[in-house]
Coordinates of C-alpha atoms in Angstrom, one line a residue:
X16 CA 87.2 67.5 -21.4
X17 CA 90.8 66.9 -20.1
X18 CA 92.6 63.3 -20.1
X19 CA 92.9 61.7 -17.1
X20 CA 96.5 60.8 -16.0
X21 CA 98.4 58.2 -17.5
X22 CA 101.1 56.7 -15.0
X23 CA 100.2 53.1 -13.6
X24 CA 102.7 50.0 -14.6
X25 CA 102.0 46.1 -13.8
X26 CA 102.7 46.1 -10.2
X27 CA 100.8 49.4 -9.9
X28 CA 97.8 47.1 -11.4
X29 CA 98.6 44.2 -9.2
X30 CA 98.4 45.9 -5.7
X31 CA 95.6 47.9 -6.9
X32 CA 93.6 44.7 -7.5
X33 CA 95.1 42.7 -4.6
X34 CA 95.1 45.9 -2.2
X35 CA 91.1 46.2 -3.2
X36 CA 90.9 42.3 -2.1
X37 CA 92.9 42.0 1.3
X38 CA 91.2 44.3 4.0
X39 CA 90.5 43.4 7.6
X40 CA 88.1 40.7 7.2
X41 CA 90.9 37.7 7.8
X42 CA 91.0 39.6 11.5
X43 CA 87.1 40.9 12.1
X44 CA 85.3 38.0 10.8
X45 CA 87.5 35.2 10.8
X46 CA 85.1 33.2 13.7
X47 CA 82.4 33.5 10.9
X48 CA 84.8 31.8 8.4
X49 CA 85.1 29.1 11.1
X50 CA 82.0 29.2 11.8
X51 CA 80.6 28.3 8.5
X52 CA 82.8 25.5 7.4
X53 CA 85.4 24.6 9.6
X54 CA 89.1 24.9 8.9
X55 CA 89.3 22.6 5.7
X56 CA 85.9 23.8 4.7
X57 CA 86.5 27.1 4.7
X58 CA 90.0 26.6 3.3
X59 CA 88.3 24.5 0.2
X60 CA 85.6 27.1 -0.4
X61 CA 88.2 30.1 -1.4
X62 CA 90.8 27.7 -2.7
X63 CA 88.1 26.1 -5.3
X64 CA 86.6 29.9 -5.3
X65 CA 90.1 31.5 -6.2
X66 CA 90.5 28.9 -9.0
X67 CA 86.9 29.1 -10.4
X68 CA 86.9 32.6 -10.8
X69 CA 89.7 32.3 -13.1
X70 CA 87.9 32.2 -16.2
X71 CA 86.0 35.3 -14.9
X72 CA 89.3 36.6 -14.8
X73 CA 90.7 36.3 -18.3
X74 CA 87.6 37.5 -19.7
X75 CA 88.0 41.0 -17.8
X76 CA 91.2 41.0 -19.5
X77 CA 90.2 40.5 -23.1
X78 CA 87.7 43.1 -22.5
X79 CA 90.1 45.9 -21.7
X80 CA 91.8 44.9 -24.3
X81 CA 89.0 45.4 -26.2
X82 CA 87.5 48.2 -24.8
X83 CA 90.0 50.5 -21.9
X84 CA 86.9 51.9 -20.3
X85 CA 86.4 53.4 -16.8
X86 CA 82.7 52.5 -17.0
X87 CA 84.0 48.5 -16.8
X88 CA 80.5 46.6 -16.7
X89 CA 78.3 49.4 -17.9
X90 CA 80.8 49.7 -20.6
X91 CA 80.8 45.6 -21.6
X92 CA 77.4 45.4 -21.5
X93 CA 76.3 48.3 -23.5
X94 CA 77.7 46.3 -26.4
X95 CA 75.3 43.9 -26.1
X96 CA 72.3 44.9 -24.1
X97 CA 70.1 47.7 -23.9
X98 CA 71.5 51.2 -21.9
X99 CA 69.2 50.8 -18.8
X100 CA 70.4 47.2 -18.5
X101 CA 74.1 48.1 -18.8
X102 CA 74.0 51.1 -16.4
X103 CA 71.9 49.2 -13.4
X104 CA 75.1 46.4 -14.4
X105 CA 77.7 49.2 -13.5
X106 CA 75.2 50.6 -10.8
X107 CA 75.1 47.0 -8.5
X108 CA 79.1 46.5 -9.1
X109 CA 79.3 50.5 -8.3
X110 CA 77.6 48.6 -5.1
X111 CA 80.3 45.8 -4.9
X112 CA 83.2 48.2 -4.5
X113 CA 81.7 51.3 -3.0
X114 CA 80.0 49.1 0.2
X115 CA 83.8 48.1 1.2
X116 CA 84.6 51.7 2.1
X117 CA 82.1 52.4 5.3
X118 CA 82.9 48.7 6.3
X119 CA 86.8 49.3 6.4
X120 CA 86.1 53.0 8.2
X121 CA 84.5 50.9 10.6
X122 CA 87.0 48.1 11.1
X123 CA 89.6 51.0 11.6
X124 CA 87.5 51.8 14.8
X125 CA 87.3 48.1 15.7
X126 CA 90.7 47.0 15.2
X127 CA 91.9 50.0 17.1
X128 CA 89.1 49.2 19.9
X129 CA 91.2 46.2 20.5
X130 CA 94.5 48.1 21.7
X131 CA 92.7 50.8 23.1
X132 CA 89.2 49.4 25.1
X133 CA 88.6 53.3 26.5
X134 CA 87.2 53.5 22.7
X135 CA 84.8 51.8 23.0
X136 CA 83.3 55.1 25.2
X137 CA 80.9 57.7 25.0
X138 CA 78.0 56.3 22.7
X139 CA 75.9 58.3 20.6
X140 CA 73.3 55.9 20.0
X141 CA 72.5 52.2 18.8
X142 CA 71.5 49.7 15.4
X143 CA 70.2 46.3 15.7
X144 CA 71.2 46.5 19.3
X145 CA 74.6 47.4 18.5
X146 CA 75.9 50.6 19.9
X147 CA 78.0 53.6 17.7
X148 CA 81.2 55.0 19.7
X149 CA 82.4 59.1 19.0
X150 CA 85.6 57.8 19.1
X151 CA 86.0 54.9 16.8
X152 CA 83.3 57.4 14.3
X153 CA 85.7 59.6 14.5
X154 CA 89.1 57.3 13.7
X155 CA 86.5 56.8 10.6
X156 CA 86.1 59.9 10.0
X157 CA 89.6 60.9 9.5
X158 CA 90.3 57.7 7.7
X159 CA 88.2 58.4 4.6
X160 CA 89.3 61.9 4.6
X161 CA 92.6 61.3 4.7
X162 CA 92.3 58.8 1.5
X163 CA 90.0 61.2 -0.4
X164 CA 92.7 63.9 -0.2
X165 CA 95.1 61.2 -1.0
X166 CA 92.8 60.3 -4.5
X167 CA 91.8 64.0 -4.7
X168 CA 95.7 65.2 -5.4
X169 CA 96.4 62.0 -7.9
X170 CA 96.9 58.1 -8.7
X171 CA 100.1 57.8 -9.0
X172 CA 100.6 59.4 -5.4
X173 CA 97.5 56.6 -4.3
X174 CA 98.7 53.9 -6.5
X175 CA 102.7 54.0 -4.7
X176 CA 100.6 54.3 -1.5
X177 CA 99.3 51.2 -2.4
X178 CA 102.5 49.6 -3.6
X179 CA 104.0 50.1 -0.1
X180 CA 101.0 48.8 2.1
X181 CA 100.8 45.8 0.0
X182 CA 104.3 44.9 0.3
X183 CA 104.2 45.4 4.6
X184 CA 100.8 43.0 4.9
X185 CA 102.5 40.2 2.7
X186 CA 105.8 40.6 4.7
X187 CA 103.9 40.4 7.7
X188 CA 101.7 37.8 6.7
X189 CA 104.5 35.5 5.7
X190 CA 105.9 35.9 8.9
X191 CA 102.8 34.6 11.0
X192 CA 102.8 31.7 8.5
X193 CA 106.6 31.1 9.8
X194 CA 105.1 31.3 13.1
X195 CA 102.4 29.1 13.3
X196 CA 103.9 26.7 11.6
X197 CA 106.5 26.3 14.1
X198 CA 104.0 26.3 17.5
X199 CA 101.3 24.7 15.8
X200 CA 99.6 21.7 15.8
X201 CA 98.0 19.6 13.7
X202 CA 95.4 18.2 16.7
X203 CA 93.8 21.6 16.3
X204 CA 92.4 21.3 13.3
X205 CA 89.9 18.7 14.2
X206 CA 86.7 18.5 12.9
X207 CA 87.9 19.3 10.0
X208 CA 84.5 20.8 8.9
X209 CA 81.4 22.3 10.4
X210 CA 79.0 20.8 9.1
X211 CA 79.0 17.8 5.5
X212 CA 82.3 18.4 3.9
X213 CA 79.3 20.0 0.9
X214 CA 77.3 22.2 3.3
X215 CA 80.6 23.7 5.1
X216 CA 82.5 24.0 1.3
X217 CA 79.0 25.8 -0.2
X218 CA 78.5 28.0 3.1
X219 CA 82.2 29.4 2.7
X220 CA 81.8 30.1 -1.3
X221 CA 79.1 32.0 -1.2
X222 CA 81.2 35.2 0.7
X223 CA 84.3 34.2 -1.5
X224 CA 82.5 36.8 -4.0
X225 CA 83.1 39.7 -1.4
X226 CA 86.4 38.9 0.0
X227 CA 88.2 38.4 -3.3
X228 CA 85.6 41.1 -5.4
X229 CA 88.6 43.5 -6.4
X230 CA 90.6 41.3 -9.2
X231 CA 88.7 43.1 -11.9
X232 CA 89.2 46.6 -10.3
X233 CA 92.6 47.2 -12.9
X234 CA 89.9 47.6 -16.0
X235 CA 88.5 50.5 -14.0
X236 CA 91.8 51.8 -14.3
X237 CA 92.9 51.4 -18.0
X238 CA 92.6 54.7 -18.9
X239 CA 95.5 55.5 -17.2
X240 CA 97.9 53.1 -17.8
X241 CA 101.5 54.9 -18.5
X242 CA 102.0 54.8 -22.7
X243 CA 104.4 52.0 -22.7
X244 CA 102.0 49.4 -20.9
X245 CA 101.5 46.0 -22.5
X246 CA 97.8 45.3 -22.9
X247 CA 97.9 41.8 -22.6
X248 CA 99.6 42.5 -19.2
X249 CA 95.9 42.9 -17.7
X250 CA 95.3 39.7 -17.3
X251 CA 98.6 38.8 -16.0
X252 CA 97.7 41.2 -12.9
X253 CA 94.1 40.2 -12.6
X254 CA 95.4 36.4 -12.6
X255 CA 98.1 37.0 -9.9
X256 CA 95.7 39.2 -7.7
X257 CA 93.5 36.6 -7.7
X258 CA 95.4 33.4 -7.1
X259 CA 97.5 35.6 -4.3
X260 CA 94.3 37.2 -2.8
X261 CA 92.7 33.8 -2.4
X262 CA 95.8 31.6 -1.1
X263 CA 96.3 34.5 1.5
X264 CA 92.6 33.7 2.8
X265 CA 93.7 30.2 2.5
X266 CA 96.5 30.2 4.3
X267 CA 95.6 32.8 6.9
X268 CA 92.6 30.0 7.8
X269 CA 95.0 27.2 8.2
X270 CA 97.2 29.3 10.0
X271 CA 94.6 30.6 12.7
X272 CA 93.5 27.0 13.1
X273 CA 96.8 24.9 13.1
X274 CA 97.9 27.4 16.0
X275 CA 95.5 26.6 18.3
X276 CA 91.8 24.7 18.2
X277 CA 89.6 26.5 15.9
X278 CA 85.7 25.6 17.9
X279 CA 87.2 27.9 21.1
X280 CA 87.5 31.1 18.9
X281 CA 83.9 31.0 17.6
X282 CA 82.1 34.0 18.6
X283 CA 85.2 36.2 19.3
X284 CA 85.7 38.6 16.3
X285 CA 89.1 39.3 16.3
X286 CA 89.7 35.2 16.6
X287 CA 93.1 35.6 14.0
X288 CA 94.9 37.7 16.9
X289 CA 93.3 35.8 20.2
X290 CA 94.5 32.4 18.3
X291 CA 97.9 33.2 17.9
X292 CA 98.0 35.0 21.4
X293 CA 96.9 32.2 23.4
X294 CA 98.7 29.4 21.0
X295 CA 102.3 30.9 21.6
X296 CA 101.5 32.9 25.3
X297 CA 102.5 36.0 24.1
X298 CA 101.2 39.3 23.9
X299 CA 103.5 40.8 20.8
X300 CA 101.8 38.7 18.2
X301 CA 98.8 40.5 18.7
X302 CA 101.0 43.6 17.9
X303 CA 102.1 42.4 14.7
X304 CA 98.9 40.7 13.4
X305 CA 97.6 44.6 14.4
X306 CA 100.3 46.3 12.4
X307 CA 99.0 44.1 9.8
X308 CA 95.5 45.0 9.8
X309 CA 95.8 48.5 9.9
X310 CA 97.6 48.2 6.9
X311 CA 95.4 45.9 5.3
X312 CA 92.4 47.8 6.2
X313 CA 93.6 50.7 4.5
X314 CA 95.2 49.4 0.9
X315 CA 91.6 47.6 0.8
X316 CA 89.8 51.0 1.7
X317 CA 92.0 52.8 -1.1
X318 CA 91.9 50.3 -3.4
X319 CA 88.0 50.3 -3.4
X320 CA 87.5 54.0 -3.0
X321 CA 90.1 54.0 -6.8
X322 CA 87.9 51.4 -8.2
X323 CA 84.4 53.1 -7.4
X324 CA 85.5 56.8 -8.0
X325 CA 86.1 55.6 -11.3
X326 CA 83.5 53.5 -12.4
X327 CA 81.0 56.8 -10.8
X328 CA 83.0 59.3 -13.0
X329 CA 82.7 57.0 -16.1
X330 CA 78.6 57.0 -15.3
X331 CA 78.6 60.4 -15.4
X332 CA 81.0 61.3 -18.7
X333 CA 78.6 58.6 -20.1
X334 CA 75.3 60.7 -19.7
X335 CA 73.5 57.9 -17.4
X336 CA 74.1 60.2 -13.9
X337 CA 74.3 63.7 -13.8
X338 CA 77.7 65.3 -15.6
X339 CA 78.8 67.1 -12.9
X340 CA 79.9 64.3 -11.4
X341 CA 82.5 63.5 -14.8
X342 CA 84.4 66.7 -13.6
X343 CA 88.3 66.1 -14.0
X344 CA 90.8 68.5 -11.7
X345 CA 92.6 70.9 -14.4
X346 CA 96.1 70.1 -11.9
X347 CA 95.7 66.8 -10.8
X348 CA 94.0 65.3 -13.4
X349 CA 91.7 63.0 -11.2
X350 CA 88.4 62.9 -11.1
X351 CA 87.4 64.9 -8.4
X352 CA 83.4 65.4 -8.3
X353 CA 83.5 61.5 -8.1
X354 CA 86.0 61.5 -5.2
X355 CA 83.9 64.4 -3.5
X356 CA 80.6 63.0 -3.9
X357 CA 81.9 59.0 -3.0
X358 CA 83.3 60.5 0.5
X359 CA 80.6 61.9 1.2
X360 CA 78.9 58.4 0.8
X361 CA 81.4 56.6 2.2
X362 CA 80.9 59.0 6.2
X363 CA 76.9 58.5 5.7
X364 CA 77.3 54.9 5.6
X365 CA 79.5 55.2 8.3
X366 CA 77.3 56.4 10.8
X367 CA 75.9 52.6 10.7
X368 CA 78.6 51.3 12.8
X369 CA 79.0 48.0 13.5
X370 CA 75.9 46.8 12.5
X371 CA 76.9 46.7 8.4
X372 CA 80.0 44.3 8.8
X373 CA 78.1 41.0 8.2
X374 CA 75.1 42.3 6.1
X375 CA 77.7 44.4 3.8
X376 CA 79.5 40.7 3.4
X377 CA 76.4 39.0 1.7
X378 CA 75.0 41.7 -0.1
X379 CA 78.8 43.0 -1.3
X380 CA 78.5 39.1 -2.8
X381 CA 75.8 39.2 -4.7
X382 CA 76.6 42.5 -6.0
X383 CA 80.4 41.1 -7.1
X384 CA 78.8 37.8 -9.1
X385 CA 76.3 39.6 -10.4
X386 CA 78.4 42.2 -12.3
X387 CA 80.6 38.9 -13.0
X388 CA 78.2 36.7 -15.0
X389 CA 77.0 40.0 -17.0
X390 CA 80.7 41.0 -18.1
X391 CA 81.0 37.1 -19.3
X392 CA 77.7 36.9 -20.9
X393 CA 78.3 40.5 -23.0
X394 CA 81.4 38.4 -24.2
X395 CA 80.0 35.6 -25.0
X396 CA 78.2 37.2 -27.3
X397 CA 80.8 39.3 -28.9
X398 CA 83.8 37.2 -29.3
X399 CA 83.6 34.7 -32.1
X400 CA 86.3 32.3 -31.4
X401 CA 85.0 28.9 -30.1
X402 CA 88.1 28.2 -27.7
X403 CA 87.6 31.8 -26.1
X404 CA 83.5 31.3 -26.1
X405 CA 84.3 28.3 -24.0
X406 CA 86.3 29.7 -21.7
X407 CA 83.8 32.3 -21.3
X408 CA 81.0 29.8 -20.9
X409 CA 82.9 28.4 -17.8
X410 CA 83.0 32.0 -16.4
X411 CA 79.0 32.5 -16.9
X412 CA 78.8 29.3 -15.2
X413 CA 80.7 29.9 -11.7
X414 CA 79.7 33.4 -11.9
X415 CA 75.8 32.4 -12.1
X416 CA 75.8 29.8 -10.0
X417 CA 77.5 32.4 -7.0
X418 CA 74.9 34.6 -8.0
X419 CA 72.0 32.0 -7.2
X420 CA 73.6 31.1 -3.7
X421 CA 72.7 34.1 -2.4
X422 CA 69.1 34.7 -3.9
X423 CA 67.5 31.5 -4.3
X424 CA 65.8 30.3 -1.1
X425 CA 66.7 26.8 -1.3
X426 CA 70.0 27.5 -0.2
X427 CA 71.4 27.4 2.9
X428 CA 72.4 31.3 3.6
X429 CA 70.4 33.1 1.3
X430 CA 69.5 36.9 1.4
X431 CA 67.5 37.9 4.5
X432 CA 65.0 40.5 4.2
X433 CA 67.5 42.8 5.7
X434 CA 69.7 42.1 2.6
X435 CA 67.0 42.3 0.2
X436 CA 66.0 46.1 1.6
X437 CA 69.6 47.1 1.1
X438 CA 70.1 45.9 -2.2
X439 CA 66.6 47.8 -3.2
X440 CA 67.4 51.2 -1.8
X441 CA 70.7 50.7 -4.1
X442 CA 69.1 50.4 -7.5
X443 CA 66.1 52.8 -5.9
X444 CA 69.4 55.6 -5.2
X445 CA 70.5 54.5 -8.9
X446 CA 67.0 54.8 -10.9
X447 CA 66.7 58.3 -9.2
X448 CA 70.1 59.6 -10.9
X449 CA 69.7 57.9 -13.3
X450 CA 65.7 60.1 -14.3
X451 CA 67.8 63.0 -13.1
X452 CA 70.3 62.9 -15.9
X453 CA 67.5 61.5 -18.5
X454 CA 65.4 64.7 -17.8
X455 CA 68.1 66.7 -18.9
X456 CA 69.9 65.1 -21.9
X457 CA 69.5 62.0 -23.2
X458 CA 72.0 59.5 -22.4
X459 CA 75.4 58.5 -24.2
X460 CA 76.0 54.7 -25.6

């Protein structure tokens, strides 16, 4: 079977892994943020999320130093466990990454809604209430085809795509910063929280999974890193991805909310461009925050679609889904039955509209901390050195205890049943390829 190519650098890593972090949700869901802890709250819960995950961080990167595998998780964990328990690992973080594409073809729609009301015309029908527009399916559409081609033809043509977008949103975003810190006010920050300083922190961590799921995406990737690529630079990529993925939520929080008062843009989803409309009197704001979105929304979309086409192709060269699917393009040497079949995922899920931005949120959480604390625990178990076992320990720890906020009852925002049916027709989707490729070989450790 042919290699795939080897081309990608540091900064090729880092926007890969920021790009898969930084999409739209700063501008769609923003209110929700608010809504769950309050400026400070929320601002605390992916600060302290950010930081925590750190330790989750550096043990992605002593595993692809270890082991440069597409198959990530599935890979890590078949060191330790048995193969049914490391692919259903790949399979739910397969989940993680792959449930971000549909919701940014959907944002497109939304965010382009905003500029452009007469999209919100002609529906076709409606989910939970909440109707699906031709146009903004289409803007979809055309979105996710235009970034399959993109991945279909090769990463180093995706991966300087990605260079570029990333570099635009954090001009932009420095800019608003600039901005709001100049009109502001510090009386609009008050309350400070929601709810208890505890409640409004604990609400807010328990989406930090979703929103900053993507630092680990640059192990999917190691197989083609250019020749002269450090290994040890990994973790240097993962760690400033992280840290820069989670002060941009931080900052873009106590942006919204220093420019004007935070309670009066509950309920309004695109709450990051009404705040600083309103707080300066200005429509061309709301242009820039736009350009800014767009661009967000689709380094996040490509970023993601990288990460899962991967991960899907290393499934199949593994034996644990069919092999067609591990096909690599004699010209462009990408792996193009993955890209193929993950499009055509990515427009089915589409057709859900609107209805999938919140629910994708939680379960997209659960799905990120889960594939978190099994990576650390495969470690744990493998490395030998006390100081690193430690360090590891801490990242089973925050990774578990994520994990828990979402599924144990007791907790304030756990999985509805809604969430719970999504997650099962995953791993039902995941046991059915996975009997399909058993009944026909048996599969590869």
């Amino acid at each position: 079977m042919p290699a795939l190519a080897r081309k990608l650098r540091l900064h090729h890593y880092f926007a890969l892994a920021f790009g898969t972090m930084i999409g739209t949700g700063w501008l769609v869901l923003l209110d929700d943020w608010l809504g769950r802890g309050g400026p400070l709250g929320a601002m605390l819960g992916y600060a302290i999320g950010g930081i925590l995950l750190l330790p989750v961080g550096y043990v992605y990167g002593q595993w692809v130093l270890r082991l440069p595998d597409a198959a990530g998780e599935a890979a890590y964990t078949a060191q330790v466990f048995p193969p049914i328990v490391s692919y259903f690992t790949g399979w739910i973080m397969l989940l993680a990454y792959l449930i971000v594409c549909p919701w940014e073809a959907v944002a497109v729609g939304k965010v382009a809604a905003y500029i452009f009301p007469q999209l919100n015309s002609f529906p076709l029908y409606s989910i939970d209430g909440i109707p699906v527009f031709l146009p903004r399916l289409l803007l979809g559409v055309i979105l996710t085809l235009l970034l399959a081609i993109l991945n279909y033809r090769g990463i180093r043509l995706s991966a300087t795509f990605q260079n570029w977008t990333t570099s635009i949103v954090l001009f932009i975003f420095l800019l608003l910063l600039a901005i709001s810190g100049v009109r502001g006010s510090p009386s609009n920050f008050h309350p400070a929280f929601s709810a208890t300083p505890l409640v409004s922190i604990l609400l807010t961590l328990q989406i930090v999974p979703y929103f900053l799921t993507g630092f680990e995406s640059a192990p999917k990737c190691a197989e083609e890193a250019h020749p002269d690529f450090r290994g040890k630079n990994y973790f240097l990529a993962i760690a400033m991805a992280l840290l820069t993925g989670a002060f941009f939520y931080v900052f873009t929080i106590g942006a919204v909310a220093y420019i004007h008062p935070w309670q009066s843009l509950l309920g309004h989803r695109f709450a990051t461009a009404i705040a600083f409309e309103q707080g300066i009197g200005a429509r061309w704001p709301v242009q820039l925050i736009l350009v800014m979105a767009l661009f967000g929304l689709i380094q996040c979309f490509n970023g993601n679609f990288v990460a899962s086409t991967r991960l899907f192709f290393a499934f199949a060269r593994r034996g644990t889904i069919p092999n067609r699917f591990a096909a690599i393009h004699p010209t462009f040497q990408t792996p193009s039955s993955a890209v193929v079949a993950l499009t055509i995922a990515t427009l089915i899920a589409l057709l859900l509209g609107d209805a999938i931005l919140v629910p994708v949120t939680e379960v997209g959480s659960m799905a990120s901390a889960t594939g978190w604390f099994l990576a650390c625990l495969s470690f744990f178990f493998v490395e030998k050195r006390a100081s690193k076992r430690a360090l590891t320990a801490l990242g089973i720890a925050v990774s578990l205890a994520l994990t828990a906020m979402k599924i144990l009852p007791v907790v304030p925002g756990h999985f509805t049943h809604a969430e719970w049916l999504a997650l099962a027709l995953w791993l039902a989707i995941g046991a059915l390829l996975h009997a399909v490729s058993a009944a026909k070989r048996p599969a590869i450790k």
